[in-house]
Amino acid sequence: MENSSNNPTYRVKFDVKFDHPITAFALQIGGWFPLAFPSAPIILVDRNIVGMAKKIAASSKRHDVAANSWWFEFLNTPSYKLNPLLHAMEGCMQQVPTLQQFVDEFHEASSNLAIAFPKAGQVMIAQEDFPAAYSLVTDMASSYASEQQFLLEVVPLLASKVATNAIKKIEAKILEAASHMVLGSSKLVVLAALSCLYESADGSIPSIGRRLIKPKAVFGQAQAHNVISDLRALEFLIRVSTINGPTAAFATRDKYLTAFWCEIQASNIGGDGAKLKFNIRLTDKLFPRLGHGEREKLTARLSAADF
């Protein structure tokens, strides 16, 4: 109990047990909630949430449908409005969608969500407003190409665990590639690559960066698109937090994207015009091969590289 002369307050701590393992996460500024507890009224959903909603609506016999159906029911309430904008922005072809693909994906996702969540509200876009909504895609075209080129260049270097005596050389190549990214490009792709580089030497700690990027010796544009879409969803959530109006959460079934989000702990969010600015952390879980002092040195190198 925290006490004052007039207003005593009480701090309560308790454990919550659910009927099913957690299969989906609601990301908000500061961390995540199970789908039972998001405090935001707007729920942004990604492709894996929409895909599972479609399977639930079709009464799929997949082994994981029952658990996901149980969790999804927490969103099936008028308290929430579901928004498939991120689903539409990613597209269905593992490449930047055309305007028509964007419109079709939004409508199809809305239909599937309406069936799976009949009691929940839906964020709708009028037909004449789709070009304006699609500008979210076109406005990022140059930075998208830059981020894709970065991943195509550095990810093959990370296909296998990097030997200790080669790490500094690979880090230099990553930062060199990052220096060629155009203004406005996401730095989260660089952070994810470095997280993969500095994974635990003995493999005892799961690598958040490796599970997020899924690096291979042959890593193509489609794989890069998937990584960029995931990380842009996080940046979109950060950007939405700067807008006056109802708050939003981002629902995903990707536990490693969730882990990445929780570790970076975006803070001091702001911006100048279209440019988004925020601080991130370099934690031991993101960089398990580095001690505290080494992470501080990496932070200094990133600052020197204008990261």
PDB file of C-alpha atoms in Angstrom:
ATOM      1  CA  MET A   1       0.000   0.000   0.000  1.00  0.00           C
ATOM      2  CA  GLU A   2       1.158   3.514  -0.813  1.00  0.00           C
ATOM      3  CA  ASN A   3      -0.264   5.896   1.751  1.00  0.00           C
ATOM      4  CA  SER A   4      -0.811   9.607   2.004  1.00  0.00           C
ATOM      5  CA  SER A   5      -2.836  11.503   4.552  1.00  0.00           C
ATOM      6  CA  ASN A   6      -5.847  11.942   2.257  1.00  0.00           C
ATOM      7  CA  ASN A   7      -5.630   9.499  -0.638  1.00  0.00           C
ATOM      8  CA  PRO A   8      -4.271   6.028   0.152  1.00  0.00           C
ATOM      9  CA  THR A   9      -3.618   3.901  -2.925  1.00  0.00           C
ATOM     10  CA  TYR A  10      -3.121   0.184  -3.245  1.00  0.00           C
ATOM     11  CA  ARG A  11      -0.897  -1.778  -5.619  1.00  0.00           C
ATOM     12  CA  VAL A  12      -2.338  -5.168  -6.515  1.00  0.00           C
ATOM     13  CA  LYS A  13      -0.403  -7.977  -8.187  1.00  0.00           C
ATOM     14  CA  PHE A  14      -1.938 -11.247  -9.332  1.00  0.00           C
ATOM     15  CA  ASP A  15      -1.421 -14.026 -11.854  1.00  0.00           C
ATOM     16  CA  VAL A  16      -3.844 -14.614 -14.727  1.00  0.00           C
ATOM     17  CA  LYS A  17      -4.226 -18.075 -16.258  1.00  0.00           C
ATOM     18  CA  PHE A  18      -5.936 -18.556 -19.619  1.00  0.00           C
ATOM     19  CA  ASP A  19      -7.627 -21.580 -21.127  1.00  0.00           C
ATOM     20  CA  HIS A  20      -5.235 -21.586 -24.107  1.00  0.00           C
ATOM     21  CA  PRO A  21      -1.595 -20.587 -24.702  1.00  0.00           C
ATOM     22  CA  ILE A  22      -1.241 -17.047 -26.009  1.00  0.00           C
ATOM     23  CA  THR A  23      -1.364 -17.168 -29.805  1.00  0.00           C
ATOM     24  CA  ALA A  24      -1.765 -13.484 -30.676  1.00  0.00           C
ATOM     25  CA  PHE A  25      -0.492 -10.205 -29.293  1.00  0.00           C
ATOM     26  CA  ALA A  26      -1.813  -6.656 -29.159  1.00  0.00           C
ATOM     27  CA  LEU A  27       1.139  -4.288 -29.451  1.00  0.00           C
ATOM     28  CA  GLN A  28       0.859  -0.789 -27.999  1.00  0.00           C
ATOM     29  CA  ILE A  29       3.386   1.875 -27.088  1.00  0.00           C
ATOM     30  CA  GLY A  30       5.354   0.443 -24.182  1.00  0.00           C
ATOM     31  CA  GLY A  31       4.793  -3.270 -24.790  1.00  0.00           C
ATOM     32  CA  TRP A  32       2.038  -5.760 -25.560  1.00  0.00           C
ATOM     33  CA  PHE A  33      -1.155  -7.222 -24.143  1.00  0.00           C
ATOM     34  CA  PRO A  34      -2.937 -10.521 -24.742  1.00  0.00           C
ATOM     35  CA  LEU A  35      -5.981  -9.938 -26.958  1.00  0.00           C
ATOM     36  CA  ALA A  36      -8.070  -9.971 -23.783  1.00  0.00           C
ATOM     37  CA  PHE A  37      -6.643  -6.657 -22.586  1.00  0.00           C
ATOM     38  CA  PRO A  38      -5.808  -4.065 -25.281  1.00  0.00           C
ATOM     39  CA  SER A  39      -6.773  -0.613 -24.063  1.00  0.00           C
ATOM     40  CA  ALA A  40      -6.942   0.975 -27.530  1.00  0.00           C
ATOM     41  CA  PRO A  41     -10.281   1.083 -29.381  1.00  0.00           C
ATOM     42  CA  ILE A  42      -8.723   0.741 -32.865  1.00  0.00           C
ATOM     43  CA  ILE A  43      -7.092  -2.606 -33.680  1.00  0.00           C
ATOM     44  CA  LEU A  44      -4.758  -2.652 -36.689  1.00  0.00           C
ATOM     45  CA  VAL A  45      -4.489  -6.200 -38.024  1.00  0.00           C
ATOM     46  CA  ASP A  46      -1.779  -7.770 -40.176  1.00  0.00           C
ATOM     47  CA  ARG A  47      -1.964 -10.556 -42.745  1.00  0.00           C
ATOM     48  CA  ASN A  48      -1.532 -13.404 -40.296  1.00  0.00           C
ATOM     49  CA  ILE A  49      -4.454 -12.172 -38.193  1.00  0.00           C
ATOM     50  CA  VAL A  50      -6.667 -11.818 -41.278  1.00  0.00           C
ATOM     51  CA  GLY A  51      -5.519 -15.222 -42.552  1.00  0.00           C
ATOM     52  CA  MET A  52      -6.454 -16.915 -39.291  1.00  0.00           C
ATOM     53  CA  ALA A  53      -9.784 -15.040 -39.212  1.00  0.00           C
ATOM     54  CA  LYS A  54     -10.494 -16.462 -42.673  1.00  0.00           C
ATOM     55  CA  LYS A  55      -9.753 -19.994 -41.441  1.00  0.00           C
ATOM     56  CA  ILE A  56     -11.979 -19.503 -38.403  1.00  0.00           C
ATOM     57  CA  ALA A  57     -14.795 -18.211 -40.607  1.00  0.00           C
ATOM     58  CA  ALA A  58     -14.383 -21.263 -42.874  1.00  0.00           C
ATOM     59  CA  SER A  59     -14.480 -23.659 -39.878  1.00  0.00           C
ATOM     60  CA  SER A  60     -11.009 -24.935 -40.710  1.00  0.00           C
ATOM     61  CA  LYS A  61      -9.885 -28.125 -38.954  1.00  0.00           C
ATOM     62  CA  ARG A  62      -6.314 -26.871 -38.484  1.00  0.00           C
ATOM     63  CA  HIS A  63      -4.992 -27.805 -35.044  1.00  0.00           C
ATOM     64  CA  ASP A  64      -4.370 -24.185 -33.992  1.00  0.00           C
ATOM     65  CA  VAL A  65      -7.779 -22.825 -34.977  1.00  0.00           C
ATOM     66  CA  ALA A  66      -9.452 -23.629 -31.648  1.00  0.00           C
ATOM     67  CA  ALA A  67      -6.897 -21.689 -29.583  1.00  0.00           C
ATOM     68  CA  ASN A  68      -6.893 -18.736 -31.971  1.00  0.00           C
ATOM     69  CA  SER A  69     -10.684 -18.720 -32.108  1.00  0.00           C
ATOM     70  CA  TRP A  70     -10.807 -18.545 -28.314  1.00  0.00           C
ATOM     71  CA  TRP A  71      -8.417 -15.569 -28.261  1.00  0.00           C
ATOM     72  CA  PHE A  72     -10.029 -13.811 -31.204  1.00  0.00           C
ATOM     73  CA  GLU A  73     -13.372 -13.845 -29.416  1.00  0.00           C
ATOM     74  CA  PHE A  74     -12.028 -11.173 -27.050  1.00  0.00           C
ATOM     75  CA  LEU A  75     -11.994  -8.754 -30.006  1.00  0.00           C
ATOM     76  CA  ASN A  76     -15.495  -9.718 -31.033  1.00  0.00           C
ATOM     77  CA  THR A  77     -17.120  -6.820 -29.227  1.00  0.00           C
ATOM     78  CA  PRO A  78     -18.461  -3.376 -30.211  1.00  0.00           C
ATOM     79  CA  SER A  79     -15.714  -1.886 -28.024  1.00  0.00           C
ATOM     80  CA  TYR A  80     -13.218  -2.432 -30.846  1.00  0.00           C
ATOM     81  CA  LYS A  81     -12.992  -1.315 -34.467  1.00  0.00           C
ATOM     82  CA  LEU A  82     -10.829  -3.518 -36.685  1.00  0.00           C
ATOM     83  CA  ASN A  83      -8.670  -1.915 -39.356  1.00  0.00           C
ATOM     84  CA  PRO A  84      -7.030  -4.046 -42.114  1.00  0.00           C
ATOM     85  CA  LEU A  85      -4.999  -1.153 -43.541  1.00  0.00           C
ATOM     86  CA  LEU A  86      -1.648  -2.826 -42.782  1.00  0.00           C
ATOM     87  CA  HIS A  87      -2.891  -6.012 -44.456  1.00  0.00           C
ATOM     88  CA  ALA A  88      -3.728  -4.041 -47.604  1.00  0.00           C
ATOM     89  CA  MET A  89      -0.444  -2.111 -47.539  1.00  0.00           C
ATOM     90  CA  GLU A  90       1.545  -5.361 -47.510  1.00  0.00           C
ATOM     91  CA  GLY A  91      -0.392  -6.791 -50.445  1.00  0.00           C
ATOM     92  CA  CYS A  92      -0.758 -10.411 -51.461  1.00  0.00           C
ATOM     93  CA  MET A  93       2.051 -10.746 -54.022  1.00  0.00           C
ATOM     94  CA  GLN A  94       5.093 -10.214 -51.761  1.00  0.00           C
ATOM     95  CA  GLN A  95       5.729  -6.904 -53.481  1.00  0.00           C
ATOM     96  CA  VAL A  96       4.386  -3.367 -53.288  1.00  0.00           C
ATOM     97  CA  PRO A  97       0.680  -3.578 -54.222  1.00  0.00           C
ATOM     98  CA  THR A  98      -0.920  -1.611 -57.006  1.00  0.00           C
ATOM     99  CA  LEU A  99      -3.819   0.668 -56.136  1.00  0.00           C
ATOM    100  CA  GLN A 100      -6.325  -1.939 -57.328  1.00  0.00           C
ATOM    101  CA  GLN A 101      -4.611  -4.689 -55.339  1.00  0.00           C
ATOM    102  CA  PHE A 102      -4.626  -2.411 -52.303  1.00  0.00           C
ATOM    103  CA  VAL A 103      -8.370  -1.794 -52.677  1.00  0.00           C
ATOM    104  CA  ASP A 104      -9.160  -5.470 -53.302  1.00  0.00           C
ATOM    105  CA  GLU A 105      -7.100  -6.622 -50.318  1.00  0.00           C
ATOM    106  CA  PHE A 106      -8.770  -4.109 -48.022  1.00  0.00           C
ATOM    107  CA  HIS A 107     -12.264  -5.179 -49.109  1.00  0.00           C
ATOM    108  CA  GLU A 108     -11.496  -8.906 -48.883  1.00  0.00           C
ATOM    109  CA  ALA A 109      -9.938  -8.530 -45.427  1.00  0.00           C
ATOM    110  CA  SER A 110     -12.907  -6.470 -44.238  1.00  0.00           C
ATOM    111  CA  SER A 111     -15.293  -9.195 -45.396  1.00  0.00           C
ATOM    112  CA  ASN A 112     -13.334 -11.925 -43.600  1.00  0.00           C
ATOM    113  CA  LEU A 113     -13.096  -9.861 -40.427  1.00  0.00           C
ATOM    114  CA  ALA A 114     -16.832  -9.138 -40.495  1.00  0.00           C
ATOM    115  CA  ILE A 115     -17.549 -12.887 -40.576  1.00  0.00           C
ATOM    116  CA  ALA A 116     -15.020 -13.809 -37.885  1.00  0.00           C
ATOM    117  CA  PHE A 117     -15.849 -10.802 -35.654  1.00  0.00           C
ATOM    118  CA  PRO A 118     -19.537 -10.028 -36.298  1.00  0.00           C
ATOM    119  CA  LYS A 119     -19.934  -7.936 -33.140  1.00  0.00           C
ATOM    120  CA  ALA A 120     -16.829  -5.790 -33.651  1.00  0.00           C
ATOM    121  CA  GLY A 121     -16.812  -2.529 -35.545  1.00  0.00           C
ATOM    122  CA  GLN A 122     -14.993  -2.077 -38.846  1.00  0.00           C
ATOM    123  CA  VAL A 123     -12.905   0.847 -40.082  1.00  0.00           C
ATOM    124  CA  MET A 124     -14.278   1.578 -43.539  1.00  0.00           C
ATOM    125  CA  ILE A 125     -12.768   3.558 -46.414  1.00  0.00           C
ATOM    126  CA  ALA A 126     -15.077   5.188 -48.951  1.00  0.00           C
ATOM    127  CA  GLN A 127     -14.284   4.262 -52.545  1.00  0.00           C
ATOM    128  CA  GLU A 128     -13.331   7.819 -53.441  1.00  0.00           C
ATOM    129  CA  ASP A 129     -10.909   7.943 -50.475  1.00  0.00           C
ATOM    130  CA  PHE A 130      -8.816   4.930 -51.458  1.00  0.00           C
ATOM    131  CA  PRO A 131      -6.306   6.950 -53.554  1.00  0.00           C
ATOM    132  CA  ALA A 132      -5.566   9.086 -50.508  1.00  0.00           C
ATOM    133  CA  ALA A 133      -5.165   5.989 -48.337  1.00  0.00           C
ATOM    134  CA  TYR A 134      -2.939   4.418 -50.982  1.00  0.00           C
ATOM    135  CA  SER A 135      -0.610   7.424 -50.738  1.00  0.00           C
ATOM    136  CA  LEU A 136       0.710   5.737 -47.577  1.00  0.00           C
ATOM    137  CA  VAL A 137       2.212   3.185 -49.965  1.00  0.00           C
ATOM    138  CA  THR A 138       3.394   5.528 -52.722  1.00  0.00           C
ATOM    139  CA  ASP A 139       4.900   8.061 -50.311  1.00  0.00           C
ATOM    140  CA  MET A 140       7.291   5.365 -49.091  1.00  0.00           C
ATOM    141  CA  ALA A 141       8.301   4.063 -52.528  1.00  0.00           C
ATOM    142  CA  SER A 142      11.856   5.440 -52.544  1.00  0.00           C
ATOM    143  CA  SER A 143      12.613   4.419 -48.970  1.00  0.00           C
ATOM    144  CA  TYR A 144      11.092   0.978 -49.646  1.00  0.00           C
ATOM    145  CA  ALA A 145      13.514   0.431 -52.537  1.00  0.00           C
ATOM    146  CA  SER A 146      16.383   1.589 -50.339  1.00  0.00           C
ATOM    147  CA  GLU A 147      15.471  -0.765 -47.487  1.00  0.00           C
ATOM    148  CA  GLN A 148      15.023  -3.643 -49.913  1.00  0.00           C
ATOM    149  CA  GLN A 149      18.450  -3.056 -51.442  1.00  0.00           C
ATOM    150  CA  PHE A 150      19.997  -2.931 -47.957  1.00  0.00           C
ATOM    151  CA  LEU A 151      18.491  -6.301 -47.042  1.00  0.00           C
ATOM    152  CA  LEU A 152      19.466  -7.915 -50.343  1.00  0.00           C
ATOM    153  CA  GLU A 153      23.037  -6.795 -49.760  1.00  0.00           C
ATOM    154  CA  VAL A 154      23.549  -7.691 -46.093  1.00  0.00           C
ATOM    155  CA  VAL A 155      21.234 -10.621 -45.316  1.00  0.00           C
ATOM    156  CA  PRO A 156      23.263 -13.239 -47.261  1.00  0.00           C
ATOM    157  CA  LEU A 157      26.209 -12.283 -45.025  1.00  0.00           C
ATOM    158  CA  LEU A 158      24.117 -13.389 -42.043  1.00  0.00           C
ATOM    159  CA  ALA A 159      22.849 -16.689 -43.447  1.00  0.00           C
ATOM    160  CA  SER A 160      25.019 -18.588 -40.947  1.00  0.00           C
ATOM    161  CA  LYS A 161      26.168 -17.628 -37.472  1.00  0.00           C
ATOM    162  CA  VAL A 162      29.096 -15.246 -37.869  1.00  0.00           C
ATOM    163  CA  ALA A 163      32.399 -16.282 -36.299  1.00  0.00           C
ATOM    164  CA  THR A 164      33.673 -13.972 -33.580  1.00  0.00           C
ATOM    165  CA  ASN A 165      36.770 -13.008 -35.547  1.00  0.00           C
ATOM    166  CA  ALA A 166      34.605 -11.898 -38.511  1.00  0.00           C
ATOM    167  CA  ILE A 167      31.981  -9.886 -36.654  1.00  0.00           C
ATOM    168  CA  LYS A 168      33.616  -6.459 -36.905  1.00  0.00           C
ATOM    169  CA  LYS A 169      34.135  -6.902 -40.634  1.00  0.00           C
ATOM    170  CA  ILE A 170      30.458  -7.826 -41.164  1.00  0.00           C
ATOM    171  CA  GLU A 171      29.302  -4.973 -38.914  1.00  0.00           C
ATOM    172  CA  ALA A 172      31.325  -2.547 -41.045  1.00  0.00           C
ATOM    173  CA  LYS A 173      29.644  -3.896 -44.181  1.00  0.00           C
ATOM    174  CA  ILE A 174      26.206  -3.502 -42.586  1.00  0.00           C
ATOM    175  CA  LEU A 175      26.881   0.111 -41.578  1.00  0.00           C
ATOM    176  CA  GLU A 176      28.374   0.860 -44.984  1.00  0.00           C
ATOM    177  CA  ALA A 177      25.233  -0.476 -46.682  1.00  0.00           C
ATOM    178  CA  ALA A 178      23.091   1.511 -44.244  1.00  0.00           C
ATOM    179  CA  SER A 179      24.955   4.712 -45.130  1.00  0.00           C
ATOM    180  CA  HIS A 180      23.620   4.437 -48.694  1.00  0.00           C
ATOM    181  CA  MET A 181      19.974   4.310 -47.622  1.00  0.00           C
ATOM    182  CA  VAL A 182      17.937   7.326 -48.672  1.00  0.00           C
ATOM    183  CA  LEU A 183      16.611   9.879 -46.224  1.00  0.00           C
ATOM    184  CA  GLY A 184      13.472   8.598 -44.530  1.00  0.00           C
ATOM    185  CA  SER A 185      14.421   4.932 -44.741  1.00  0.00           C
ATOM    186  CA  SER A 186      13.636   2.808 -41.708  1.00  0.00           C
ATOM    187  CA  LYS A 187      16.537   2.238 -39.366  1.00  0.00           C
ATOM    188  CA  LEU A 188      14.716  -0.736 -37.863  1.00  0.00           C
ATOM    189  CA  VAL A 189      15.946  -2.915 -40.731  1.00  0.00           C
ATOM    190  CA  VAL A 190      19.515  -2.020 -39.733  1.00  0.00           C
ATOM    191  CA  LEU A 191      18.807  -2.799 -36.085  1.00  0.00           C
ATOM    192  CA  ALA A 192      17.287  -6.161 -37.019  1.00  0.00           C
ATOM    193  CA  ALA A 193      20.355  -7.047 -39.113  1.00  0.00           C
ATOM    194  CA  LEU A 194      22.691  -6.113 -36.267  1.00  0.00           C
ATOM    195  CA  SER A 195      20.587  -8.160 -33.848  1.00  0.00           C
ATOM    196  CA  CYS A 196      21.076 -11.132 -36.148  1.00  0.00           C
ATOM    197  CA  LEU A 197      24.819 -10.475 -36.299  1.00  0.00           C
ATOM    198  CA  TYR A 198      25.203 -10.258 -32.523  1.00  0.00           C
ATOM    199  CA  GLU A 199      23.180 -13.362 -31.659  1.00  0.00           C
ATOM    200  CA  SER A 200      24.465 -15.552 -28.836  1.00  0.00           C
ATOM    201  CA  ALA A 201      27.666 -17.360 -29.770  1.00  0.00           C
ATOM    202  CA  ASP A 202      26.503 -20.751 -28.482  1.00  0.00           C
ATOM    203  CA  GLY A 203      22.872 -20.487 -29.615  1.00  0.00           C
ATOM    204  CA  SER A 204      21.586 -20.724 -26.027  1.00  0.00           C
ATOM    205  CA  ILE A 205      19.444 -17.592 -26.441  1.00  0.00           C
ATOM    206  CA  PRO A 206      16.963 -17.474 -29.354  1.00  0.00           C
ATOM    207  CA  SER A 207      17.980 -14.752 -31.781  1.00  0.00           C
ATOM    208  CA  ILE A 208      15.210 -12.191 -32.206  1.00  0.00           C
ATOM    209  CA  GLY A 209      16.893 -10.710 -35.272  1.00  0.00           C
ATOM    210  CA  ARG A 210      17.400 -14.112 -36.960  1.00  0.00           C
ATOM    211  CA  ARG A 211      13.812 -15.231 -36.326  1.00  0.00           C
ATOM    212  CA  LEU A 212      12.553 -11.896 -37.645  1.00  0.00           C
ATOM    213  CA  ILE A 213      14.640 -11.729 -40.838  1.00  0.00           C
ATOM    214  CA  LYS A 214      14.954 -15.494 -41.520  1.00  0.00           C
ATOM    215  CA  PRO A 215      18.240 -14.996 -43.400  1.00  0.00           C
ATOM    216  CA  LYS A 216      19.300 -17.355 -46.189  1.00  0.00           C
ATOM    217  CA  ALA A 217      22.250 -17.465 -48.545  1.00  0.00           C
ATOM    218  CA  VAL A 218      19.748 -16.872 -51.346  1.00  0.00           C
ATOM    219  CA  PHE A 219      17.540 -14.027 -50.121  1.00  0.00           C
ATOM    220  CA  GLY A 220      15.302 -12.392 -52.691  1.00  0.00           C
ATOM    221  CA  GLN A 221      12.962  -9.453 -53.097  1.00  0.00           C
ATOM    222  CA  ALA A 222       9.932 -11.372 -51.820  1.00  0.00           C
ATOM    223  CA  GLN A 223      11.683 -12.224 -48.545  1.00  0.00           C
ATOM    224  CA  ALA A 224      12.882  -8.632 -48.195  1.00  0.00           C
ATOM    225  CA  HIS A 225       9.316  -7.423 -48.744  1.00  0.00           C
ATOM    226  CA  ASN A 226       8.083  -9.568 -45.854  1.00  0.00           C
ATOM    227  CA  VAL A 227      10.694  -8.141 -43.481  1.00  0.00           C
ATOM    228  CA  ILE A 228      10.032  -4.549 -44.544  1.00  0.00           C
ATOM    229  CA  SER A 229       6.262  -5.019 -44.151  1.00  0.00           C
ATOM    230  CA  ASP A 230       6.673  -6.342 -40.618  1.00  0.00           C
ATOM    231  CA  LEU A 231       8.925  -3.511 -39.513  1.00  0.00           C
ATOM    232  CA  ARG A 232       6.824  -0.852 -41.231  1.00  0.00           C
ATOM    233  CA  ALA A 233       3.841  -2.082 -39.257  1.00  0.00           C
ATOM    234  CA  LEU A 234       5.762  -1.177 -36.096  1.00  0.00           C
ATOM    235  CA  GLU A 235       6.675   2.233 -37.489  1.00  0.00           C
ATOM    236  CA  PHE A 236       3.057   2.796 -38.492  1.00  0.00           C
ATOM    237  CA  LEU A 237       1.981   2.039 -34.918  1.00  0.00           C
ATOM    238  CA  ILE A 238       4.553   4.544 -33.662  1.00  0.00           C
ATOM    239  CA  ARG A 239       3.370   7.155 -36.163  1.00  0.00           C
ATOM    240  CA  VAL A 240      -0.287   6.648 -35.239  1.00  0.00           C
ATOM    241  CA  SER A 241       0.606   7.369 -31.604  1.00  0.00           C
ATOM    242  CA  THR A 242       1.550  10.943 -32.597  1.00  0.00           C
ATOM    243  CA  ILE A 243      -1.880  11.692 -34.076  1.00  0.00           C
ATOM    244  CA  ASN A 244      -4.611  13.254 -31.976  1.00  0.00           C
ATOM    245  CA  GLY A 245      -7.589  10.946 -31.769  1.00  0.00           C
ATOM    246  CA  PRO A 246      -8.395   7.395 -30.689  1.00  0.00           C
ATOM    247  CA  THR A 247      -5.389   5.268 -29.801  1.00  0.00           C
ATOM    248  CA  ALA A 248      -4.550   2.121 -31.754  1.00  0.00           C
ATOM    249  CA  ALA A 249      -3.069  -1.298 -31.052  1.00  0.00           C
ATOM    250  CA  PHE A 250      -1.456  -3.586 -33.603  1.00  0.00           C
ATOM    251  CA  ALA A 251      -2.601  -7.220 -33.495  1.00  0.00           C
ATOM    252  CA  THR A 252      -0.230  -9.888 -34.779  1.00  0.00           C
ATOM    253  CA  ARG A 253       0.491 -13.572 -34.282  1.00  0.00           C
ATOM    254  CA  ASP A 254       4.241 -13.068 -34.829  1.00  0.00           C
ATOM    255  CA  LYS A 255       5.923 -13.608 -31.461  1.00  0.00           C
ATOM    256  CA  TYR A 256       9.365 -12.554 -32.687  1.00  0.00           C
ATOM    257  CA  LEU A 257       8.069  -9.297 -34.132  1.00  0.00           C
ATOM    258  CA  THR A 258       6.427  -8.803 -30.736  1.00  0.00           C
ATOM    259  CA  ALA A 259       9.724  -9.541 -28.964  1.00  0.00           C
ATOM    260  CA  PHE A 260      11.559  -7.058 -31.222  1.00  0.00           C
ATOM    261  CA  TRP A 261       8.925  -4.406 -30.448  1.00  0.00           C
ATOM    262  CA  CYS A 262       9.211  -4.942 -26.701  1.00  0.00           C
ATOM    263  CA  GLU A 263      13.002  -4.764 -26.737  1.00  0.00           C
ATOM    264  CA  ILE A 264      13.378  -1.565 -28.765  1.00  0.00           C
ATOM    265  CA  GLN A 265      10.987   0.280 -26.391  1.00  0.00           C
ATOM    266  CA  ALA A 266      10.257   3.195 -28.728  1.00  0.00           C
ATOM    267  CA  SER A 267      10.176   6.442 -26.747  1.00  0.00           C
ATOM    268  CA  ASN A 268      10.478  10.230 -27.117  1.00  0.00           C
ATOM    269  CA  ILE A 269       8.330   9.944 -30.222  1.00  0.00           C
ATOM    270  CA  GLY A 270       8.007  13.025 -32.399  1.00  0.00           C
ATOM    271  CA  GLY A 271       8.893  14.328 -35.793  1.00  0.00           C
ATOM    272  CA  ASP A 272       9.247  17.241 -38.127  1.00  0.00           C
ATOM    273  CA  GLY A 273       6.666  17.111 -40.890  1.00  0.00           C
ATOM    274  CA  ALA A 274       6.722  13.723 -42.579  1.00  0.00           C
ATOM    275  CA  LYS A 275       9.897  12.640 -40.762  1.00  0.00           C
ATOM    276  CA  LEU A 276       9.315  10.346 -37.795  1.00  0.00           C
ATOM    277  CA  LYS A 277      11.759  10.438 -34.885  1.00  0.00           C
ATOM    278  CA  PHE A 278      11.943   8.175 -31.862  1.00  0.00           C
ATOM    279  CA  ASN A 279      14.492   6.699 -29.493  1.00  0.00           C
ATOM    280  CA  ILE A 280      15.174   2.975 -29.212  1.00  0.00           C
ATOM    281  CA  ARG A 281      17.087   0.761 -26.796  1.00  0.00           C
ATOM    282  CA  LEU A 282      19.900  -1.688 -27.469  1.00  0.00           C
ATOM    283  CA  THR A 283      19.213  -4.483 -24.991  1.00  0.00           C
ATOM    284  CA  ASP A 284      20.934  -7.711 -24.057  1.00  0.00           C
ATOM    285  CA  LYS A 285      18.063  -9.724 -25.554  1.00  0.00           C
ATOM    286  CA  LEU A 286      18.521  -8.037 -28.922  1.00  0.00           C
ATOM    287  CA  PHE A 287      22.315  -8.333 -28.727  1.00  0.00           C
ATOM    288  CA  PRO A 288      23.051 -11.326 -26.478  1.00  0.00           C
ATOM    289  CA  ARG A 289      26.683 -11.566 -27.630  1.00  0.00           C
ATOM    290  CA  LEU A 290      27.406  -8.084 -26.290  1.00  0.00           C
ATOM    291  CA  GLY A 291      27.870  -7.024 -22.690  1.00  0.00           C
ATOM    292  CA  HIS A 292      26.661  -3.660 -21.415  1.00  0.00           C
ATOM    293  CA  GLY A 293      29.899  -1.869 -22.234  1.00  0.00           C
ATOM    294  CA  GLU A 294      30.033  -3.353 -25.734  1.00  0.00           C
ATOM    295  CA  ARG A 295      26.450  -2.274 -26.389  1.00  0.00           C
ATOM    296  CA  GLU A 296      27.387   1.271 -25.369  1.00  0.00           C
ATOM    297  CA  LYS A 297      30.271   1.170 -27.852  1.00  0.00           C
ATOM    298  CA  LEU A 298      27.897  -0.094 -30.570  1.00  0.00           C
ATOM    299  CA  THR A 299      25.545   2.774 -29.724  1.00  0.00           C
ATOM    300  CA  ALA A 300      28.434   5.199 -30.184  1.00  0.00           C
ATOM    301  CA  ARG A 301      29.330   3.645 -33.558  1.00  0.00           C
ATOM    302  CA  LEU A 302      25.723   3.905 -34.694  1.00  0.00           C
ATOM    303  CA  SER A 303      25.570   7.552 -33.612  1.00  0.00           C
ATOM    304  CA  ALA A 304      28.782   8.265 -35.504  1.00  0.00           C
ATOM    305  CA  ALA A 305      27.174   6.657 -38.559  1.00  0.00           C
ATOM    306  CA  ASP A 306      24.167   9.035 -38.120  1.00  0.00           C
ATOM    307  CA  PHE A 307      21.876   6.158 -37.232  1.00  0.00           C
TER     308      PHE A 307
END
